PDB file of C-alpha atoms and ligand atoms in Angstrom:
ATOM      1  CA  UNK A   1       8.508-129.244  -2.023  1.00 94.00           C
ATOM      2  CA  UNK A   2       6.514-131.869  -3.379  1.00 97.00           C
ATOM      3  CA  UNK A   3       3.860-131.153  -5.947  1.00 98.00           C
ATOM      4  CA  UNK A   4       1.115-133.529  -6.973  1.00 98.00           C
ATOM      5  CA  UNK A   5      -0.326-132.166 -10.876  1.00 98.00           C
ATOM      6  CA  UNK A   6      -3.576-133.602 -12.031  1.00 98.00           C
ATOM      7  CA  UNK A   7      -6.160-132.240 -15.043  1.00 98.00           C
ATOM      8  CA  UNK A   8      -9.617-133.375 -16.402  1.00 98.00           C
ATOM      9  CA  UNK A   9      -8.346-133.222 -20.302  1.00 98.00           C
ATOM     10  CA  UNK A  10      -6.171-135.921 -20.191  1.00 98.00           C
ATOM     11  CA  UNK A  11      -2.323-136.754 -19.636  1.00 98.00           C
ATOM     12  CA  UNK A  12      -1.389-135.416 -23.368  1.00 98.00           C
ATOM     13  CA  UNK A  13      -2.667-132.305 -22.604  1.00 98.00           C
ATOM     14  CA  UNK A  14      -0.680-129.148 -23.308  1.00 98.00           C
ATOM     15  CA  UNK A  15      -2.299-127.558 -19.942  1.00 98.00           C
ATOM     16  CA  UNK A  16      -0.594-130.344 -17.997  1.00 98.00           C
ATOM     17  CA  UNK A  17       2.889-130.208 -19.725  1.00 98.00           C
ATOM     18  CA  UNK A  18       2.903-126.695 -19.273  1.00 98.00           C
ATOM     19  CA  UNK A  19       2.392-126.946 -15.271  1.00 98.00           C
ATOM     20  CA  UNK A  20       5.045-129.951 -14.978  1.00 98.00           C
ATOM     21  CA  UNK A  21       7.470-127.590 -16.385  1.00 98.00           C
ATOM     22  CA  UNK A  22       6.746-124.680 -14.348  1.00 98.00           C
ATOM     23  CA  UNK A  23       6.454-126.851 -10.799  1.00 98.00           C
ATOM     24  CA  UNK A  24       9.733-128.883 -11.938  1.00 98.00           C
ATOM     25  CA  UNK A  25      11.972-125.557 -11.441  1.00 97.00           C
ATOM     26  CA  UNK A  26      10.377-125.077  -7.610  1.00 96.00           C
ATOM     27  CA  UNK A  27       9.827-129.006  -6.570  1.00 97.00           C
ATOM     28  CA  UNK A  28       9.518-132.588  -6.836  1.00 98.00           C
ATOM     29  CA  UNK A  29       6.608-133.033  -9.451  1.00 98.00           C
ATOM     30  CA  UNK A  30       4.433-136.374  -9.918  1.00 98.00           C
ATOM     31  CA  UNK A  31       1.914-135.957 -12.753  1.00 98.00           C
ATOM     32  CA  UNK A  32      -0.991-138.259 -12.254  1.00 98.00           C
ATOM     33  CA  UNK A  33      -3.648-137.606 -14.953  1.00 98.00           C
ATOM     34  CA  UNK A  34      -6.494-139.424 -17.056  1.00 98.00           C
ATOM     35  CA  UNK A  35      -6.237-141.922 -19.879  1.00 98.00           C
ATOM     36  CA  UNK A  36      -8.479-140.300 -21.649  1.00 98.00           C
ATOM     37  CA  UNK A  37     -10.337-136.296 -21.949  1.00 98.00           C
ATOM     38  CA  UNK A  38     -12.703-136.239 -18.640  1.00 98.00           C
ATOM     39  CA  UNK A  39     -13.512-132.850 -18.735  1.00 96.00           C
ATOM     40  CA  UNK A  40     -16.730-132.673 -17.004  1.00 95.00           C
ATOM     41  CA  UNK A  41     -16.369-135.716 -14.680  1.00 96.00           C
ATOM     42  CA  UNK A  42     -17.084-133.411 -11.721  1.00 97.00           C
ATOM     43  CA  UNK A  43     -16.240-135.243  -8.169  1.00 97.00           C
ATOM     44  CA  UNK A  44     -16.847-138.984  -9.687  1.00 97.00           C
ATOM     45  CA  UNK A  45     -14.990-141.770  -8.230  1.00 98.00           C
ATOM     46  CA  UNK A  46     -15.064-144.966 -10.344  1.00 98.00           C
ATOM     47  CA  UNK A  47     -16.563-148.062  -8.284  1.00 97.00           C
ATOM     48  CA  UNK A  48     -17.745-150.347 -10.709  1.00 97.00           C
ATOM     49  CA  UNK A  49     -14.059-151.618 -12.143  1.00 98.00           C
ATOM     50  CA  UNK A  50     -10.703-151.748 -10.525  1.00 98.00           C
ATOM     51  CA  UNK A  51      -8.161-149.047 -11.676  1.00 98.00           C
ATOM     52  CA  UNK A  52      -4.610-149.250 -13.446  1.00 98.00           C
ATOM     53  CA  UNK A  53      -1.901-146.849 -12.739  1.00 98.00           C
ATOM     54  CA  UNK A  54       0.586-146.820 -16.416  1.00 98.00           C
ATOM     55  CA  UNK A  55       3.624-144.963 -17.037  1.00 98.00           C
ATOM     56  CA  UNK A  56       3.752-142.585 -20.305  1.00 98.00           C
ATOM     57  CA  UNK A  57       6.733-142.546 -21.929  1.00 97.00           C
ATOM     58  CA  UNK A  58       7.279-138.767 -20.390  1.00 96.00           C
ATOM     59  CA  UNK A  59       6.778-139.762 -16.993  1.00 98.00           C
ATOM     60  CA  UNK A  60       3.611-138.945 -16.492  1.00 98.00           C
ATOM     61  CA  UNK A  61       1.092-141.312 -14.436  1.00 98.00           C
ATOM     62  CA  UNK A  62      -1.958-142.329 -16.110  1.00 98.00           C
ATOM     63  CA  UNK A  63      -5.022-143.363 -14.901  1.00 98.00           C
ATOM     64  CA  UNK A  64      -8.521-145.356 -16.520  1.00 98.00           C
ATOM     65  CA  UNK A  65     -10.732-143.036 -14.067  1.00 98.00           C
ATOM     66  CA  UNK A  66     -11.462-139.827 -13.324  1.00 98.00           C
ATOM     67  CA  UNK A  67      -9.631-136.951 -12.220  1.00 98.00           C
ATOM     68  CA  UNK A  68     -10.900-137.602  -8.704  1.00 98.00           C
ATOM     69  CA  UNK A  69      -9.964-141.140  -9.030  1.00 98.00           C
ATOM     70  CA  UNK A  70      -6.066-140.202  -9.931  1.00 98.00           C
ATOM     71  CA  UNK A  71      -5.758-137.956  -7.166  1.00 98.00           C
ATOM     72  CA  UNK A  72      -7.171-140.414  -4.882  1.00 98.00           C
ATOM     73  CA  UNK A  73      -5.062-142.918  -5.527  1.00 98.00           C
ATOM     74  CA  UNK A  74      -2.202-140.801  -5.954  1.00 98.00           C
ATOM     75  CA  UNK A  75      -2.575-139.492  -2.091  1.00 98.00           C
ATOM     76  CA  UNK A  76      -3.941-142.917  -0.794  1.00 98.00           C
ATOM     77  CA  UNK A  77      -2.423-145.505  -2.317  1.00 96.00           C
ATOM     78  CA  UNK A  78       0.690-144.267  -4.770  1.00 96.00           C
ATOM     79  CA  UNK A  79       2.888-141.831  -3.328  1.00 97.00           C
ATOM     80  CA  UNK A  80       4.903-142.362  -0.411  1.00 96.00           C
ATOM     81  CA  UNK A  81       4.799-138.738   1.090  1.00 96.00           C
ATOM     82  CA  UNK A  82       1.539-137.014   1.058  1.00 97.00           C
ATOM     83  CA  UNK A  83       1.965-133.881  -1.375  1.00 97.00           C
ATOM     84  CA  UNK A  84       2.543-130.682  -0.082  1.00 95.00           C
ATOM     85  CA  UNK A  85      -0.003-128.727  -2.807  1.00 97.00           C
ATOM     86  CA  UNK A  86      -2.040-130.507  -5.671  1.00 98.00           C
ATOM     87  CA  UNK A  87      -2.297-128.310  -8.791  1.00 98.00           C
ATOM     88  CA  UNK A  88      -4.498-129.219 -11.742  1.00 98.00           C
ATOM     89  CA  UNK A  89      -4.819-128.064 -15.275  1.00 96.00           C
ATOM     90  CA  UNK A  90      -4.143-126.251 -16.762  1.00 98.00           C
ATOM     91  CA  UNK A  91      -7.762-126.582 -18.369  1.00 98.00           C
ATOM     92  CA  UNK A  92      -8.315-126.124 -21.866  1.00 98.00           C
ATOM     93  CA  UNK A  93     -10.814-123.648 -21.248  1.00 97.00           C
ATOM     94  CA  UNK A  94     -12.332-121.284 -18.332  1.00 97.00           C
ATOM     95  CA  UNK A  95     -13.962-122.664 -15.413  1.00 97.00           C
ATOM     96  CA  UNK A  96     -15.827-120.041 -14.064  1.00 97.00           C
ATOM     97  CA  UNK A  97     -19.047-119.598 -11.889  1.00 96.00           C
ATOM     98  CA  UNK A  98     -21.252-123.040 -12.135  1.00 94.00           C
ATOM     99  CA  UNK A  99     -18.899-124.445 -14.224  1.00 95.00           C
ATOM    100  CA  UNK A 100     -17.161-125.391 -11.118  1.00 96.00           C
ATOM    101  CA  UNK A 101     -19.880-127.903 -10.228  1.00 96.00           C
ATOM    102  CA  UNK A 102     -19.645-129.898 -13.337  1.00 96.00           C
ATOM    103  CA  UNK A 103     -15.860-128.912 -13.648  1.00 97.00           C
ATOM    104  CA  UNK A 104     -13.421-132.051 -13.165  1.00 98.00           C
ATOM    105  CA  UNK A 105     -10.796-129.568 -13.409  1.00 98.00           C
ATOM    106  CA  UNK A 106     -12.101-128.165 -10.463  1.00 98.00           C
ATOM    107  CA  UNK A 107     -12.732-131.649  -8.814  1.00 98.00           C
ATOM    108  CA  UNK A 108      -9.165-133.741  -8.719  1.00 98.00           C
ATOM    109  CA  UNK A 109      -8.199-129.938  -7.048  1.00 98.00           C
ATOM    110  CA  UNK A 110     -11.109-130.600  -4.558  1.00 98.00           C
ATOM    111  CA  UNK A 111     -10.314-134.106  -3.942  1.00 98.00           C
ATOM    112  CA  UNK A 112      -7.026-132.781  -2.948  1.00 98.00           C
ATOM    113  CA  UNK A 113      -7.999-130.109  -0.709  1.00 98.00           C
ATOM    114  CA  UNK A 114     -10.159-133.299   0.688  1.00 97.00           C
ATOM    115  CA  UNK A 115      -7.444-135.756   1.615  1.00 97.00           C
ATOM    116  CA  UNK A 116      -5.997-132.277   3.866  1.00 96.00           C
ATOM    117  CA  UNK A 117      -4.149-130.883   0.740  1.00 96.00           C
ATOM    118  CA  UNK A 118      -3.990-127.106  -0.252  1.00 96.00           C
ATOM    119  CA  UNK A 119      -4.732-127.703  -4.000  1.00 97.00           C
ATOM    120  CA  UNK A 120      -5.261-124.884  -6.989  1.00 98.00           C
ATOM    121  CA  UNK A 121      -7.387-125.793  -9.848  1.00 98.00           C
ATOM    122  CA  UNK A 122      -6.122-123.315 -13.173  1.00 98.00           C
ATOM    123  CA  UNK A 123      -8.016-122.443 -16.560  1.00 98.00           C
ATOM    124  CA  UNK A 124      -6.675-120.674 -18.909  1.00 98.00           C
ATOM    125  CA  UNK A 125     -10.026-118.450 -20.363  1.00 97.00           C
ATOM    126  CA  UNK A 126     -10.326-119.400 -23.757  1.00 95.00           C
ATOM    127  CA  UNK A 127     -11.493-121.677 -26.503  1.00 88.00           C
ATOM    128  CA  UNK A 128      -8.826-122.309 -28.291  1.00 93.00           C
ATOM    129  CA  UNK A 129      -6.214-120.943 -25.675  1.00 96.00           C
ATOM    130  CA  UNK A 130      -2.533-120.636 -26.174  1.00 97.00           C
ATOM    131  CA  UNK A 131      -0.645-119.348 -23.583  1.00 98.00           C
ATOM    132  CA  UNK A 132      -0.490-122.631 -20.965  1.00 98.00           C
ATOM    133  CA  UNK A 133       2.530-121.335 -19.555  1.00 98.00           C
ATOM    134  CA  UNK A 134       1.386-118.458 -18.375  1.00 98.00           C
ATOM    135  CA  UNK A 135      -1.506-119.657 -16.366  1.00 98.00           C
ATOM    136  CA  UNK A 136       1.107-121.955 -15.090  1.00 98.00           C
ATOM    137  CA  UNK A 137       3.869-119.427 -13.834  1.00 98.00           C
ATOM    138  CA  UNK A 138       0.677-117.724 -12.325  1.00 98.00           C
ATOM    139  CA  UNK A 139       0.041-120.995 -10.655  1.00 98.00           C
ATOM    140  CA  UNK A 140       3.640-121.517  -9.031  1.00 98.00           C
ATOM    141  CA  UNK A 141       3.505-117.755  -7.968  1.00 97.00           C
ATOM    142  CA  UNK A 142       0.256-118.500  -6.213  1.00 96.00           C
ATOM    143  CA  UNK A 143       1.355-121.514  -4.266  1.00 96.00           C
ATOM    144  CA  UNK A 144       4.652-120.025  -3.554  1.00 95.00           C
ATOM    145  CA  UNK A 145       2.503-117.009  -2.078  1.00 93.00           C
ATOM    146  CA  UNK A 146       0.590-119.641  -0.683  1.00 90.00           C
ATOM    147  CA  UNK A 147       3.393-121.900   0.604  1.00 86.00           C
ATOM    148  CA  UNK A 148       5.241-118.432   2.082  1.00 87.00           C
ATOM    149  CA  UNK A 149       2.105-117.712   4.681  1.00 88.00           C
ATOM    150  CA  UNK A 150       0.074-120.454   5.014  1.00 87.00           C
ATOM    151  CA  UNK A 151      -3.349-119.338   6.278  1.00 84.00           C
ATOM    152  CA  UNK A 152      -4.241-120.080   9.884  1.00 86.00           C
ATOM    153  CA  UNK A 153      -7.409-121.527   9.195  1.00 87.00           C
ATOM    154  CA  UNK A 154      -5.774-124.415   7.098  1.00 86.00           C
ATOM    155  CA  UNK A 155      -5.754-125.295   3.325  1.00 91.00           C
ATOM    156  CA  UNK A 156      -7.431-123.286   0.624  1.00 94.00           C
ATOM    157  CA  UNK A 157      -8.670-124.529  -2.231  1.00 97.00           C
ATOM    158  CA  UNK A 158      -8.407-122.074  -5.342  1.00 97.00           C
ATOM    159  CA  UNK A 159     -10.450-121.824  -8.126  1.00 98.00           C
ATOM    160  CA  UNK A 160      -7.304-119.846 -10.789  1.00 98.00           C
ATOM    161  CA  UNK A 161      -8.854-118.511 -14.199  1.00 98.00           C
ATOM    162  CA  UNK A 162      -6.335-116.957 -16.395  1.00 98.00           C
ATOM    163  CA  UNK A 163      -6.703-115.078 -19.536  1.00 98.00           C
ATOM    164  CA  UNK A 164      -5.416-116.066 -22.698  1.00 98.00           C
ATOM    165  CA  UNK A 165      -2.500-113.530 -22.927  1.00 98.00           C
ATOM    166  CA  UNK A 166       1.403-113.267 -22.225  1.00 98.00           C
ATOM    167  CA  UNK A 167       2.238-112.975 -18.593  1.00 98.00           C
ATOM    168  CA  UNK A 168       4.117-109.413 -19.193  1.00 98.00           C
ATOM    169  CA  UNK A 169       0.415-108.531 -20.680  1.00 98.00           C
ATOM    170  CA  UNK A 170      -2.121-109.979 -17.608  1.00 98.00           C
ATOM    171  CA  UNK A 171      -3.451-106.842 -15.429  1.00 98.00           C
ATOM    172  CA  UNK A 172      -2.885-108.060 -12.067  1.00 98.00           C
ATOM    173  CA  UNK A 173      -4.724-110.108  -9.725  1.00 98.00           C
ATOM    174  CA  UNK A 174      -8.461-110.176  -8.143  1.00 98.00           C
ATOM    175  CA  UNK A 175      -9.636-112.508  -5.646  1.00 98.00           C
ATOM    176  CA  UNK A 176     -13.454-112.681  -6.765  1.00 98.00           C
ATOM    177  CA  UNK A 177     -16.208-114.527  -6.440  1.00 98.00           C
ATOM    178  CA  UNK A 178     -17.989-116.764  -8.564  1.00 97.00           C
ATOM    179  CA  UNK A 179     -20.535-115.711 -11.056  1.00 96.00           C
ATOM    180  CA  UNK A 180     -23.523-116.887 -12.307  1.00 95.00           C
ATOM    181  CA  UNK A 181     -24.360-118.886 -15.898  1.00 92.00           C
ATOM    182  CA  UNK A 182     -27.847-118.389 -17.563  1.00 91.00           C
ATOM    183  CA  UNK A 183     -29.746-122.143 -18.044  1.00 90.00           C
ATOM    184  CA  UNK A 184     -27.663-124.268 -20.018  1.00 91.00           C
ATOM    185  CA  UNK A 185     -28.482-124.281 -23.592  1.00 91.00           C
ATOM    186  CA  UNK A 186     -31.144-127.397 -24.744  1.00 93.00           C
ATOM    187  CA  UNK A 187     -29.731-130.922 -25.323  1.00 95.00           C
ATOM    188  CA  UNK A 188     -28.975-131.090 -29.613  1.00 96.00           C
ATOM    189  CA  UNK A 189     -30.748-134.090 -30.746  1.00 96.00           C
ATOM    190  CA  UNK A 190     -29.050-136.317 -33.621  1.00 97.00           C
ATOM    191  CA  UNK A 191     -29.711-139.294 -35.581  1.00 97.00           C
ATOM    192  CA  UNK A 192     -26.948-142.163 -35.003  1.00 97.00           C
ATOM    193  CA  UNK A 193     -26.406-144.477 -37.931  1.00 97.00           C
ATOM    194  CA  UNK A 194     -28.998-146.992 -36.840  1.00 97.00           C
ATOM    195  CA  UNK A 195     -31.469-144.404 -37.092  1.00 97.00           C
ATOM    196  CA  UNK A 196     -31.768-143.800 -33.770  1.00 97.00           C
ATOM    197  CA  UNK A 197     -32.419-140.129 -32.049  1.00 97.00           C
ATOM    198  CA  UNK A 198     -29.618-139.864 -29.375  1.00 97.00           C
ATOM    199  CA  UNK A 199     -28.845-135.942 -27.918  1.00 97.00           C
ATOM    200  CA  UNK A 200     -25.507-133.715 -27.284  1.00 95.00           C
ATOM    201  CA  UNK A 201     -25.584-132.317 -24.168  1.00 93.00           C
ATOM    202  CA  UNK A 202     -25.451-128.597 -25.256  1.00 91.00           C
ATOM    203  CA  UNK A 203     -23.407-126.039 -24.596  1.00 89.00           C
ATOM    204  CA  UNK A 204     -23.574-124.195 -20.862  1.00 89.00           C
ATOM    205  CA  UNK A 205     -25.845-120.809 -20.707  1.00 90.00           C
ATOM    206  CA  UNK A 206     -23.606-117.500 -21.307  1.00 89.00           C
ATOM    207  CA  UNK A 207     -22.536-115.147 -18.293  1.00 90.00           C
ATOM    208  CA  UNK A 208     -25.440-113.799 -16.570  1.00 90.00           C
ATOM    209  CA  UNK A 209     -24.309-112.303 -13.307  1.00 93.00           C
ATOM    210  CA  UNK A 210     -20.727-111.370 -14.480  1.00 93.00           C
ATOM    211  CA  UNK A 211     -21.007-107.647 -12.975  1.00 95.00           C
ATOM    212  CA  UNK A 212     -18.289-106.418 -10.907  1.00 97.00           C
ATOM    213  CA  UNK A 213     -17.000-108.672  -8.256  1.00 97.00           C
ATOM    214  CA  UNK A 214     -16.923-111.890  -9.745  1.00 98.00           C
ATOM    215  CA  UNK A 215     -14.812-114.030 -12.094  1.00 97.00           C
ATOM    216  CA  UNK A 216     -16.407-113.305 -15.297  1.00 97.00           C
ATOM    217  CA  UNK A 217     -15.826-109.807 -14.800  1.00 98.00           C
ATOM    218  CA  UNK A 218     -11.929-110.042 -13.761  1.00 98.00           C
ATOM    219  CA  UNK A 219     -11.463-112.364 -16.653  1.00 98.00           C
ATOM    220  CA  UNK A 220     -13.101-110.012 -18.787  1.00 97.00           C
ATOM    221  CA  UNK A 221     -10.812-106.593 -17.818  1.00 98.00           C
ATOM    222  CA  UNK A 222      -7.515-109.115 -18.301  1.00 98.00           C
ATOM    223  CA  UNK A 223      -7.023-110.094 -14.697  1.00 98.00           C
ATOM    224  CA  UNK A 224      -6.740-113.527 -12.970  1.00 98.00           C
ATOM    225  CA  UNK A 225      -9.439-114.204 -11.736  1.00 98.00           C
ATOM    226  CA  UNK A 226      -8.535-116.231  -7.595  1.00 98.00           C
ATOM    227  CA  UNK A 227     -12.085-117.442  -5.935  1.00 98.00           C
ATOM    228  CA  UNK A 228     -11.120-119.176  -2.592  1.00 97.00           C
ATOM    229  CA  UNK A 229     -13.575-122.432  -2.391  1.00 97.00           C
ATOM    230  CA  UNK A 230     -15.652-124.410   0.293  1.00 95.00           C
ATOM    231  CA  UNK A 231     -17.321-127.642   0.276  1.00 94.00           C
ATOM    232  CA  UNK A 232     -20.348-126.909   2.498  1.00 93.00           C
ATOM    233  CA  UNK A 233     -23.328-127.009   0.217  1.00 94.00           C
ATOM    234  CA  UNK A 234     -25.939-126.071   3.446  1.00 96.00           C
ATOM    235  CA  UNK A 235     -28.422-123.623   2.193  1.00 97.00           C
ATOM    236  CA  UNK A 236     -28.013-121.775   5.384  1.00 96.00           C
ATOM    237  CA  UNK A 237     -30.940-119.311   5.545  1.00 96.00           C
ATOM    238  CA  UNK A 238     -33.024-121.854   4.747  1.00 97.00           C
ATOM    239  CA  UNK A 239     -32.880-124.275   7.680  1.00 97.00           C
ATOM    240  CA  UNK A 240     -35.274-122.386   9.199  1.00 96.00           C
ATOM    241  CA  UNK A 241     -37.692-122.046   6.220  1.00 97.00           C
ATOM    242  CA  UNK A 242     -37.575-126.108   5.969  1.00 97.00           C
ATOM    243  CA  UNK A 243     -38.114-126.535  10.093  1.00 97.00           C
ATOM    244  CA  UNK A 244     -40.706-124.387   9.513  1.00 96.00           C
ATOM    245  CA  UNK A 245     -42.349-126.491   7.361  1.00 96.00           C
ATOM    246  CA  UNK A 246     -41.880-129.428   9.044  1.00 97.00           C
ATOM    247  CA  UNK A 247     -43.263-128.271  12.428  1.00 96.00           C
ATOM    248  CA  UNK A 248     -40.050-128.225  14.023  1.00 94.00           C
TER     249      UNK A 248
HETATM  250 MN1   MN B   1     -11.203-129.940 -19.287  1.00 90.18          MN
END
């Protein structure tokens, strides 16, 4: 099996090294990862500059782009064989309701799942997390679930949060869906040294519809938290609403 790892934090992340040596046991791992910490990049592609493709002294592929970027040019123009599953993490921190839309975590998964690859994006639930390895042996026992009975309707593309806790210790699975976030908290405005005012983006708003059901709550009771993920952003039960309006 070939297995394509990406993240958002950066190729020196301990997330990453922890999934390359969990997918090295089961398969033929390429690690193709950002220069530099992109958490947040979402589904960017760089178009303004051309892109280089290094080596680290590891092994591991880096990239001056995005986490969609490296995934994108690790499927399109890098490897010879296209991967069988791209994983990426594992992110230093959850990803969990709208955090997925801002999430580059989330996105080099996505991009993935894209190009016509099943693809898992992890998080292991915590701010200063610890145990990377075992969101990462969750991972490889999710795509070897995966990978065992392959859906009919084609690739999936999971969203994997983990908590922060020995494997022996995690309380099962749930396949949930995704919660909600309050409003993010207010931009933090600063001074820089030439005096001027320049702002923080601030921190994102805290749970707000974590009930039962979704990934906030499975996190929360110790489970892993599995939300199966689609693309299709049509608002569907308002097409009608908006042909109303237009006289259609
Ligand atoms: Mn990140």
């Amino acid at each position: 099996m070939r297995i394509l790892l990406s993240n958002d934090d950066g190729y020196f992340a301990p997330g990453l090294a922890a999934l390359e040596r969990a997918f090295s046991r089961i398969g033929e791992v390429t690690v193709v990862a950002p220069e530099a910490d992109r958490s947040g990049a979402s589904n960017s592609l760089t178009l303004d500059r051309p892109l280089m493709l290094r080596k680290a002294p590891n092994g591991f592929y880096f990239v001056n782009g995005t986490p969609t970027d490296c995934v994108h040019l690790a499927v399109t123009g890098m490897l010879e064989h296209v991967p069988d599953v791209v994983v990426s993490g594992v992110n230093a921190g959850s990803n969990m309701g709208d955090d997925t839309i801002y999430s580059g975590t989330v996105a080099a998964a996505t991009e993935g799942y894209l190009l016509g690859i099943p693809a898992v994006a992890v998080s292991l639930a915590a701010k200063n997390g610890v145990h990377y390895d075992t969101a990462a042996r969750v991972a490889v026992e999710l795509v070897e679930r995966w990978l065992d009975a392959p859906p009919a309707e084609g690739p999936v593309l999971l969203n994997v949060n983990v908590p922060d806790r020995p494997f022996e210790q995690l309380q099962g699975y749930e396949v949930v869906r995704l919660g909600r976030r309050h409003k993010a908290e207010p931009v933090i405005p600063a001074r820089n040294p030439r005096g001027e005012t320049v702002y923080w983006v601030g921190a994102a708003g805290a749970a707000a519809d974590a009930g039962p059901g979704t990934d906030f709550f499975a996190v929360e009771q110790g489970r892993v938290a599995v939300t199966p993920l689609q693309l299709d952003l049509t608002h569907r039960e308002q097409l009608g609403t908006v042909q109303t309006w237009l006289g259609l």
